[in-house]
Amino acid sequence: MTTAVPYVCQWATPELAADLIAGRATLADDANWARSGARDRAEYIAWANHVCGMACLKMVLSHRDGDAPPVLELARRSLPYGAYVHEGENIKGLIYAPFVDYVREQFALDAEVRVGLDAEALPQLLAQRRYFMASVHPGIRQPDQTPPQRGGHLVLVTAVEAENVTFHNPSGDSQATRQQVTLPLSRFGRFFAGRGIAIT
């Protein structure tokens, strides 16, 4: 096992993130879409904004195994378990309990859904578990802002030490907001919905 958890972006071209978020680019502009594991550009466009959880899973698997399937392949393989639900043109997910079944059966990961947490509970949780996929507001890439609500996006918490939480953000819009982001627990808590998936 490597020491550092590899970073995975939910978009095929991490450098496009800022433009995608700001609306200066669209997923159709991502020339590297095939890296995602999508079968075609249309599949990439349909899915890429919904796979923060699969990007987190790829980080975990890459850290454990040294390699992992592409993000969109992971998403497709989760569908029989109900980790995502198609409602017309909409994709609903990640749905936690089916995801836990998926990673247990497909990848022998010990995972559990955790709810009702506050940020102050994270040090104890990370002392027991290696990773935590935390539900946060996507605005966490601007940690000085106050989000309109909590949750809606998943980041991979890799460490909690001395009142600080360190995580990888699959939708970070710069190097500083993507990898090894460290925030005080109190600031992280403003974005944290109190739920997620703990993984060993």
Coordinates of N, CA and C in Angstrom, one line a residue:
M1 N 0.8 -1.2 0.0 CA 0.0 0.0 0.0 C 0.9 1.3 0.0
T2 N 0.5 2.2 -0.9 CA 1.3 3.4 -0.9 C 0.9 4.3 0.3
T3 N 1.7 5.2 0.7 CA 1.5 6.0 1.9 C 0.4 7.0 1.7
A4 N 0.5 7.7 0.5 CA -0.4 8.8 0.3 C -1.6 8.3 -0.5
V5 N -2.8 8.8 -0.2 CA -4.0 8.4 -0.9 C -4.0 9.1 -2.2
P6 N -4.1 8.4 -3.4 CA -4.1 9.1 -4.7 C -5.3 10.0 -4.8
Y7 N -5.2 11.0 -5.6 CA -6.3 11.9 -5.8 C -7.0 11.5 -7.2
V8 N -8.3 11.6 -7.1 CA -9.1 11.3 -8.3 C -10.2 12.4 -8.5
C9 N -10.3 13.0 -9.6 CA -11.3 14.0 -9.9 C -12.5 13.4 -10.5
Q10 N -13.7 13.9 -10.2 CA -14.9 13.3 -10.8 C -15.0 13.6 -12.3
W11 N -14.3 14.6 -12.7 CA -14.2 15.0 -14.2 C -13.0 14.5 -14.8
A12 N -13.0 14.1 -16.1 CA -11.8 13.5 -16.7 C -10.7 14.5 -16.8
T13 N -10.9 15.8 -16.9 CA -9.8 16.8 -16.9 C -9.9 17.7 -15.7
P14 N -9.1 17.4 -14.7 CA -9.2 18.2 -13.4 C -9.0 19.7 -13.7
E15 N -8.2 20.0 -14.7 CA -7.9 21.4 -15.0 C -9.1 22.2 -15.5
L16 N -10.1 21.5 -15.9 CA -11.3 22.1 -16.4 C -12.3 22.5 -15.3
A17 N -12.0 22.0 -14.1 CA -13.0 22.1 -13.0 C -13.5 23.5 -12.8
A18 N -12.6 24.5 -12.7 CA -13.0 25.8 -12.4 C -13.9 26.4 -13.5
D19 N -13.6 26.1 -14.8 CA -14.4 26.5 -15.9 C -15.8 25.8 -15.9
L20 N -15.8 24.5 -15.5 CA -17.1 23.8 -15.5 C -18.0 24.4 -14.4
I21 N -17.4 24.6 -13.2 CA -18.2 25.1 -12.1 C -18.7 26.5 -12.4
A22 N -17.9 27.4 -13.1 CA -18.3 28.7 -13.3 C -19.2 28.9 -14.6
G23 N -19.3 27.8 -15.3 CA -20.2 27.8 -16.5 C -19.5 28.3 -17.7
R24 N -18.1 28.4 -17.6 CA -17.4 28.9 -18.8 C -17.1 27.7 -19.8
A25 N -17.3 26.5 -19.3 CA -17.1 25.3 -20.1 C -18.3 24.3 -19.8
T26 N -18.5 23.4 -20.7 CA -19.5 22.3 -20.4 C -18.8 21.0 -20.5
L27 N -19.5 20.0 -20.0 CA -18.9 18.6 -20.1 C -18.6 18.2 -21.5
A28 N -19.3 18.7 -22.5 CA -19.1 18.4 -23.9 C -17.7 18.9 -24.3
D29 N -17.2 19.9 -23.6 CA -15.9 20.5 -23.9 C -14.7 19.6 -23.4
D30 N -15.0 18.6 -22.6 CA -13.9 17.8 -22.0 C -13.4 16.8 -23.0
A31 N -12.3 17.1 -23.6 CA -11.7 16.2 -24.7 C -11.2 14.9 -24.1
N32 N -11.0 14.8 -22.8 CA -10.5 13.6 -22.2 C -11.5 12.7 -21.7
W33 N -12.8 12.9 -22.1 CA -13.9 12.1 -21.6 C -13.7 10.6 -21.5
A34 N -13.0 10.1 -22.5 CA -12.8 8.6 -22.5 C -12.0 8.1 -21.3
R35 N -11.2 8.9 -20.7 CA -10.4 8.5 -19.5 C -11.3 8.1 -18.3
S36 N -12.6 8.6 -18.4 CA -13.5 8.4 -17.3 C -14.0 6.9 -17.3
G37 N -13.8 6.2 -18.4 CA -14.4 4.9 -18.6 C -15.8 5.0 -19.2
A38 N -16.2 6.1 -19.6 CA -17.5 6.3 -20.3 C -17.4 5.6 -21.6
R39 N -18.6 5.0 -22.0 CA -18.6 4.3 -23.3 C -18.6 5.3 -24.5
D40 N -19.2 6.4 -24.3 CA -19.2 7.5 -25.3 C -19.3 8.8 -24.6
R41 N -19.2 9.9 -25.4 CA -19.3 11.2 -24.8 C -20.6 11.5 -24.1
A42 N -21.7 11.0 -24.7 CA -23.0 11.2 -24.1 C -23.1 10.6 -22.7
E43 N -22.6 9.4 -22.5 CA -22.6 8.8 -21.2 C -21.8 9.6 -20.2
Y44 N -20.7 10.1 -20.7 CA -19.9 11.0 -19.8 C -20.6 12.3 -19.4
I45 N -21.3 12.9 -20.4 CA -22.0 14.1 -20.1 C -23.2 13.8 -19.1
A46 N -23.8 12.7 -19.2 CA -24.9 12.3 -18.4 C -24.5 12.1 -16.9
W47 N -23.3 11.5 -16.8 CA -22.9 11.0 -15.5 C -21.9 11.9 -14.7
A48 N -21.0 12.6 -15.4 CA -19.8 13.2 -14.7 C -20.1 14.1 -13.5
N49 N -21.3 14.7 -13.5 CA -21.6 15.6 -12.4 C -22.2 14.8 -11.2
H50 N -22.3 13.5 -11.3 CA -23.0 12.7 -10.3 C -22.0 11.7 -9.6
V51 N -20.8 11.7 -10.0 CA -19.9 10.6 -9.6 C -18.8 11.0 -8.6
C52 N -19.1 12.0 -7.7 CA -18.1 12.3 -6.7 C -17.9 11.1 -5.8
G53 N -19.0 10.3 -5.5 CA -18.8 9.1 -4.6 C -17.9 8.1 -5.3
M54 N -18.1 7.9 -6.6 CA -17.3 6.9 -7.3 C -15.8 7.3 -7.4
A55 N -15.6 8.7 -7.5 CA -14.2 9.2 -7.5 C -13.6 8.9 -6.1
C56 N -14.4 9.0 -5.0 CA -13.9 8.7 -3.7 C -13.6 7.2 -3.6
L57 N -14.5 6.4 -4.2 CA -14.2 4.9 -4.2 C -12.9 4.6 -4.9
K58 N -12.7 5.2 -6.1 CA -11.5 4.9 -6.9 C -10.3 5.3 -6.1
M59 N -10.3 6.4 -5.3 CA -9.2 6.8 -4.4 C -8.9 5.7 -3.4
V60 N -9.9 5.2 -2.8 CA -9.8 4.1 -1.8 C -9.2 2.9 -2.4
L61 N -9.7 2.5 -3.5 CA -9.2 1.2 -4.2 C -7.8 1.4 -4.7
S62 N -7.5 2.6 -5.3 CA -6.2 2.9 -5.8 C -5.2 2.8 -4.6
H63 N -5.6 3.4 -3.5 CA -4.7 3.4 -2.3 C -4.4 1.9 -1.8
R64 N -5.5 1.2 -1.8 CA -5.3 -0.2 -1.3 C -4.6 -1.1 -2.3
D65 N -5.0 -1.0 -3.5 CA -4.6 -2.0 -4.5 C -3.5 -1.5 -5.5
G66 N -3.3 -0.2 -5.5 CA -2.4 0.4 -6.5 C -3.0 0.7 -7.8
D67 N -4.2 0.3 -8.0 CA -4.9 0.6 -9.3 C -6.4 0.4 -9.0
A68 N -7.2 0.9 -9.9 CA -8.7 0.7 -9.7 C -9.4 1.0 -11.1
P69 N -10.6 0.4 -11.3 CA -11.3 0.7 -12.5 C -11.6 2.1 -12.7
P70 N -11.9 2.6 -13.9 CA -12.3 4.0 -14.2 C -13.6 4.3 -13.4
V71 N -13.7 5.6 -13.2 CA -14.8 6.1 -12.4 C -16.2 5.7 -13.0
L72 N -16.4 5.8 -14.3 CA -17.7 5.5 -14.9 C -17.9 4.0 -14.9
E73 N -16.9 3.2 -15.0 CA -17.0 1.7 -14.9 C -17.5 1.4 -13.4
L74 N -16.9 2.0 -12.4 CA -17.4 1.8 -11.1 C -18.8 2.2 -10.9
A75 N -19.2 3.3 -11.5 CA -20.7 3.7 -11.4 C -21.6 2.6 -12.1
R76 N -21.2 2.2 -13.3 CA -22.0 1.2 -14.0 C -22.2 -0.1 -13.2
R77 N -21.1 -0.5 -12.6 CA -21.1 -1.8 -11.8 C -21.9 -1.6 -10.6
S78 N -22.2 -0.4 -10.1 CA -23.0 -0.2 -8.9 C -24.5 -0.2 -9.2
L79 N -24.9 -0.1 -10.4 CA -26.3 0.1 -10.8 C -27.1 -1.1 -10.3
P80 N -26.7 -2.4 -10.5 CA -27.5 -3.5 -10.1 C -27.8 -3.5 -8.6
Y81 N -27.0 -2.8 -7.8 CA -27.2 -2.7 -6.4 C -28.1 -1.6 -6.0
G82 N -28.4 -0.7 -6.9 CA -29.3 0.4 -6.6 C -28.6 1.6 -6.0
A83 N -27.2 1.7 -6.2 CA -26.5 2.9 -5.7 C -26.9 4.2 -6.4
Y84 N -27.4 4.1 -7.6 CA -28.0 5.2 -8.3 C -29.3 4.8 -8.9
V85 N -30.2 5.7 -9.0 CA -31.6 5.5 -9.6 C -31.8 6.5 -10.7
H86 N -32.2 6.0 -11.8 CA -32.6 6.9 -13.0 C -34.0 7.3 -12.8
E87 N -34.3 8.5 -12.8 CA -35.7 9.0 -12.8 C -35.9 9.9 -14.0
G88 N -36.3 9.4 -15.1 CA -36.4 10.1 -16.4 C -34.9 10.4 -16.8
E89 N -34.7 11.7 -17.0 CA -33.4 12.2 -17.4 C -32.5 12.4 -16.2
N90 N -33.0 12.3 -15.0 CA -32.3 12.6 -13.8 C -31.6 11.4 -13.2
I91 N -30.5 11.6 -12.5 CA -29.8 10.5 -11.9 C -29.8 10.8 -10.4
K92 N -30.4 9.9 -9.6 CA -30.4 10.1 -8.1 C -29.4 9.2 -7.5
G93 N -28.6 9.8 -6.6 CA -27.5 9.0 -5.9 C -26.4 10.0 -5.6
L94 N -25.5 9.5 -4.9 CA -25.2 8.1 -4.4 C -26.1 7.8 -3.2
I95 N -26.7 6.6 -3.3 CA -27.5 6.1 -2.2 C -26.7 5.2 -1.3
Y96 N -26.6 5.5 -0.1 CA -25.6 5.0 0.8 C -25.7 3.5 1.0
A97 N -26.8 3.0 1.5 CA -26.9 1.6 1.9 C -26.6 0.6 0.7
P98 N -27.2 0.8 -0.5 CA -26.8 0.0 -1.6 C -25.3 0.1 -2.0
F99 N -24.8 1.3 -1.8 CA -23.3 1.5 -2.1 C -22.5 0.6 -1.2
V100 N -22.9 0.5 0.1 CA -22.2 -0.3 1.1 C -22.2 -1.8 0.7
D101 N -23.4 -2.2 0.2 CA -23.5 -3.6 -0.3 C -22.6 -3.8 -1.5
Y102 N -22.6 -2.9 -2.4 CA -21.8 -3.0 -3.6 C -20.3 -3.1 -3.3
V103 N -19.8 -2.2 -2.4 CA -18.3 -2.3 -2.2 C -17.9 -3.5 -1.4
R104 N -18.9 -3.9 -0.5 CA -18.6 -5.1 0.3 C -18.5 -6.4 -0.7
E105 N -19.4 -6.5 -1.5 CA -19.5 -7.7 -2.4 C -18.5 -7.6 -3.5
Q106 N -18.3 -6.5 -4.1 CA -17.4 -6.4 -5.3 C -15.9 -6.2 -4.9
F107 N -15.7 -5.5 -3.8 CA -14.3 -5.1 -3.5 C -13.8 -5.5 -2.1
A108 N -14.6 -6.3 -1.4 CA -14.3 -6.7 0.0 C -13.9 -5.6 0.9
L109 N -14.6 -4.4 0.7 CA -14.4 -3.3 1.6 C -15.3 -3.4 2.8
D110 N -14.8 -3.2 3.9 CA -15.7 -3.1 5.1 C -16.2 -1.7 5.3
A111 N -17.5 -1.5 5.0 CA -18.0 -0.1 5.0 C -19.3 -0.1 5.8
E112 N -19.6 1.1 6.3 CA -20.9 1.3 7.0 C -21.4 2.7 6.9
V113 N -22.7 2.9 6.8 CA -23.3 4.2 6.8 C -23.3 4.7 8.2
R114 N -22.9 6.0 8.3 CA -22.9 6.7 9.6 C -23.7 8.0 9.4
V115 N -24.6 8.2 10.4 CA -25.4 9.4 10.4 C -25.5 10.0 11.8
G116 N -26.0 11.2 11.9 CA -26.1 11.9 13.2 C -24.8 12.3 13.8
L117 N -23.8 12.5 12.9 CA -22.5 12.9 13.4 C -22.3 14.4 13.4
D118 N -21.5 14.9 14.3 CA -21.0 16.3 14.2 C -19.5 16.2 13.9
A119 N -19.0 17.3 13.5 CA -17.6 17.3 13.1 C -16.6 16.9 14.2
E120 N -17.0 17.2 15.4 CA -16.2 16.8 16.6 C -16.1 15.3 16.8
A121 N -17.0 14.5 16.1 CA -17.0 13.1 16.2 C -16.0 12.5 15.2
L122 N -15.5 13.3 14.3 CA -14.6 12.7 13.3 C -13.3 12.2 13.8
P123 N -12.6 12.8 14.7 CA -11.3 12.2 15.2 C -11.5 10.8 15.7
Q124 N -12.5 10.5 16.5 CA -12.7 9.2 17.0 C -13.1 8.2 15.8
L125 N -13.9 8.7 14.9 CA -14.3 7.9 13.7 C -13.1 7.5 12.9
L126 N -12.2 8.5 12.6 CA -11.0 8.2 11.8 C -10.0 7.4 12.6
A127 N -10.1 7.4 13.9 CA -9.2 6.5 14.7 C -9.6 5.0 14.5
Q128 N -10.9 4.8 14.2 CA -11.4 3.4 14.0 C -11.4 3.0 12.6
R129 N -11.6 3.9 11.6 CA -11.8 3.7 10.2 C -10.7 4.4 9.4
R130 N -10.3 3.8 8.3 CA -9.2 4.4 7.5 C -9.7 5.6 6.7
Y131 N -10.9 5.5 6.2 CA -11.4 6.6 5.3 C -12.9 6.9 5.7
F132 N -13.3 8.1 5.4 CA -14.7 8.5 5.6 C -15.1 9.4 4.4
M133 N -16.1 8.9 3.6 CA -16.7 9.6 2.6 C -17.8 10.5 3.2
A134 N -17.5 11.8 3.4 CA -18.3 12.7 4.1 C -19.2 13.5 3.2
S135 N -20.5 13.7 3.5 CA -21.4 14.5 2.8 C -21.2 16.0 3.2
V136 N -20.8 16.8 2.3 CA -20.6 18.2 2.5 C -21.3 19.0 1.4
H137 N -21.4 20.3 1.7 CA -21.9 21.2 0.6 C -20.8 21.4 -0.4
P138 N -21.0 21.4 -1.7 CA -19.9 21.5 -2.7 C -19.2 22.9 -2.6
G139 N -19.8 23.8 -1.9 CA -19.1 25.1 -1.7 C -18.0 25.0 -0.8
I140 N -17.6 23.8 -0.3 CA -16.5 23.7 0.6 C -15.2 24.1 -0.1
R141 N -15.2 24.2 -1.4 CA -14.0 24.7 -2.1 C -13.8 26.2 -1.8
Q142 N -14.8 26.8 -1.2 CA -14.6 28.2 -0.8 C -14.9 28.2 0.7
P143 N -14.0 27.7 1.5 CA -14.3 27.5 2.9 C -14.6 28.7 3.8
D144 N -14.2 29.9 3.3 CA -14.6 31.1 4.0 C -16.0 31.5 3.9
Q145 N -16.7 30.9 2.9 CA -18.1 31.3 2.6 C -19.0 30.5 3.6
T146 N -20.2 30.9 3.8 CA -21.2 30.2 4.5 C -22.2 29.5 3.5
P147 N -22.3 28.2 3.5 CA -23.1 27.5 2.5 C -24.6 27.7 2.8
P148 N -25.4 27.6 1.8 CA -26.9 27.8 2.0 C -27.5 26.6 2.8
Q149 N -26.8 25.4 2.7 CA -27.2 24.2 3.4 C -26.0 23.3 3.5
R150 N -26.2 22.2 4.1 CA -25.1 21.2 4.3 C -25.4 20.0 3.4
G151 N -24.3 19.4 2.9 CA -24.5 18.1 2.2 C -24.7 18.4 0.7
G152 N -24.8 17.2 0.0 CA -25.0 17.3 -1.5 C -23.8 16.9 -2.3
H153 N -22.7 16.7 -1.7 CA -21.4 16.3 -2.4 C -20.6 15.5 -1.4
L154 N -19.8 14.6 -2.0 CA -19.0 13.7 -1.2 C -17.5 14.0 -1.4
V155 N -16.8 14.1 -0.2 CA -15.3 14.2 -0.2 C -14.8 13.1 0.6
L156 N -13.5 12.7 0.3 CA -12.9 11.6 1.0 C -12.0 12.1 2.1
V157 N -12.4 12.0 3.4 CA -11.6 12.3 4.5 C -10.6 11.3 4.7
T158 N -9.3 11.7 4.8 CA -8.2 10.7 4.9 C -7.5 10.8 6.3
A159 N -7.7 11.9 7.0 CA -7.0 12.1 8.3 C -7.7 13.2 9.1
V160 N -7.7 13.0 10.4 CA -8.1 14.0 11.3 C -7.1 14.1 12.5
E161 N -6.5 15.2 12.6 CA -5.4 15.4 13.6 C -5.5 16.8 14.2
A162 N -5.5 16.8 15.5 CA -5.3 18.1 16.2 C -6.3 19.2 15.8
E163 N -7.5 18.8 15.8 CA -8.6 19.8 15.4 C -8.7 20.1 13.9
N164 N -7.9 19.4 13.1 CA -8.0 19.6 11.7 C -8.4 18.4 10.9
V165 N -9.1 18.6 9.8 CA -9.6 17.5 9.0 C -8.9 17.6 7.6
T166 N -8.4 16.5 7.1 CA -7.7 16.5 5.8 C -8.5 15.6 4.8
F167 N -8.7 16.2 3.6 CA -9.6 15.4 2.7 C -9.2 15.7 1.2
H168 N -9.6 14.8 0.3 CA -9.5 15.0 -1.1 C -10.9 15.4 -1.6
N169 N -11.0 16.4 -2.4 CA -12.3 16.9 -3.0 C -12.4 16.6 -4.4
P170 N -13.3 15.6 -4.9 CA -13.3 15.3 -6.3 C -13.7 16.4 -7.2
S171 N -14.3 17.5 -6.6 CA -14.7 18.6 -7.5 C -13.9 19.9 -7.1
G172 N -12.7 19.7 -6.6 CA -11.9 20.9 -6.3 C -11.6 21.7 -7.5
D173 N -11.6 23.0 -7.5 CA -11.4 23.8 -8.7 C -10.0 24.4 -8.8
S174 N -9.1 24.0 -7.9 CA -7.7 24.3 -8.0 C -6.9 23.3 -7.2
Q175 N -5.6 23.3 -7.4 CA -4.7 22.4 -6.7 C -5.0 22.5 -5.1
A176 N -5.1 23.7 -4.7 CA -5.3 23.9 -3.2 C -6.6 23.4 -2.7
T177 N -7.7 23.3 -3.6 CA -9.0 22.8 -3.1 C -9.3 21.4 -3.5
R178 N -8.3 20.7 -4.1 CA -8.5 19.3 -4.5 C -7.9 18.4 -3.6
Q179 N -6.5 18.5 -3.4 CA -5.8 17.4 -2.8 C -5.3 17.9 -1.4
Q180 N -5.4 16.9 -0.5 CA -4.8 17.2 0.9 C -5.3 18.5 1.4
V181 N -6.6 18.8 1.2 CA -7.1 20.0 1.8 C -7.3 19.9 3.3
T182 N -6.8 20.8 4.0 CA -6.9 20.8 5.5 C -7.7 22.0 6.0
L183 N -8.7 21.7 6.8 CA -9.5 22.7 7.4 C -9.7 22.4 8.9
P184 N -9.9 23.5 9.7 CA -10.3 23.2 11.1 C -11.6 22.5 11.1
L185 N -11.7 21.6 12.1 CA -13.0 20.9 12.3 C -14.2 21.8 12.3
S186 N -14.1 23.0 13.0 CA -15.2 23.9 13.1 C -15.6 24.4 11.8
R187 N -14.7 24.7 10.9 CA -15.0 25.2 9.6 C -15.6 24.1 8.7
F188 N -15.0 22.9 8.7 CA -15.5 21.8 8.0 C -16.9 21.5 8.4
G189 N -17.2 21.7 9.7 CA -18.5 21.4 10.2 C -19.6 22.3 9.6
R190 N -19.3 23.5 9.2 CA -20.3 24.3 8.5 C -20.8 23.8 7.3
F191 N -20.0 22.9 6.6 CA -20.4 22.3 5.3 C -20.9 20.8 5.5
F192 N -20.6 20.2 6.6 CA -20.8 18.8 6.8 C -22.2 18.5 7.2
A193 N -22.8 17.5 6.5 CA -24.2 17.2 6.8 C -24.4 16.2 7.9
G194 N -23.3 15.7 8.5 CA -23.4 14.8 9.6 C -23.6 13.4 9.2
R195 N -23.3 13.1 8.0 CA -23.5 11.7 7.5 C -22.4 11.4 6.5
G196 N -22.3 10.1 6.2 CA -21.4 9.6 5.2 C -21.2 8.1 5.3
I197 N -20.1 7.6 4.7 CA -19.8 6.2 4.7 C -18.4 6.0 5.2
A198 N -18.3 5.2 6.3 CA -17.0 4.9 6.9 C -16.4 3.6 6.3
I199 N -15.2 3.6 5.9 CA -14.6 2.5 5.2 C -13.3 2.1 5.8
T200 N -13.1 0.8 5.9 CA -11.8 0.2 6.4 C -11.2 -0.6 5.2

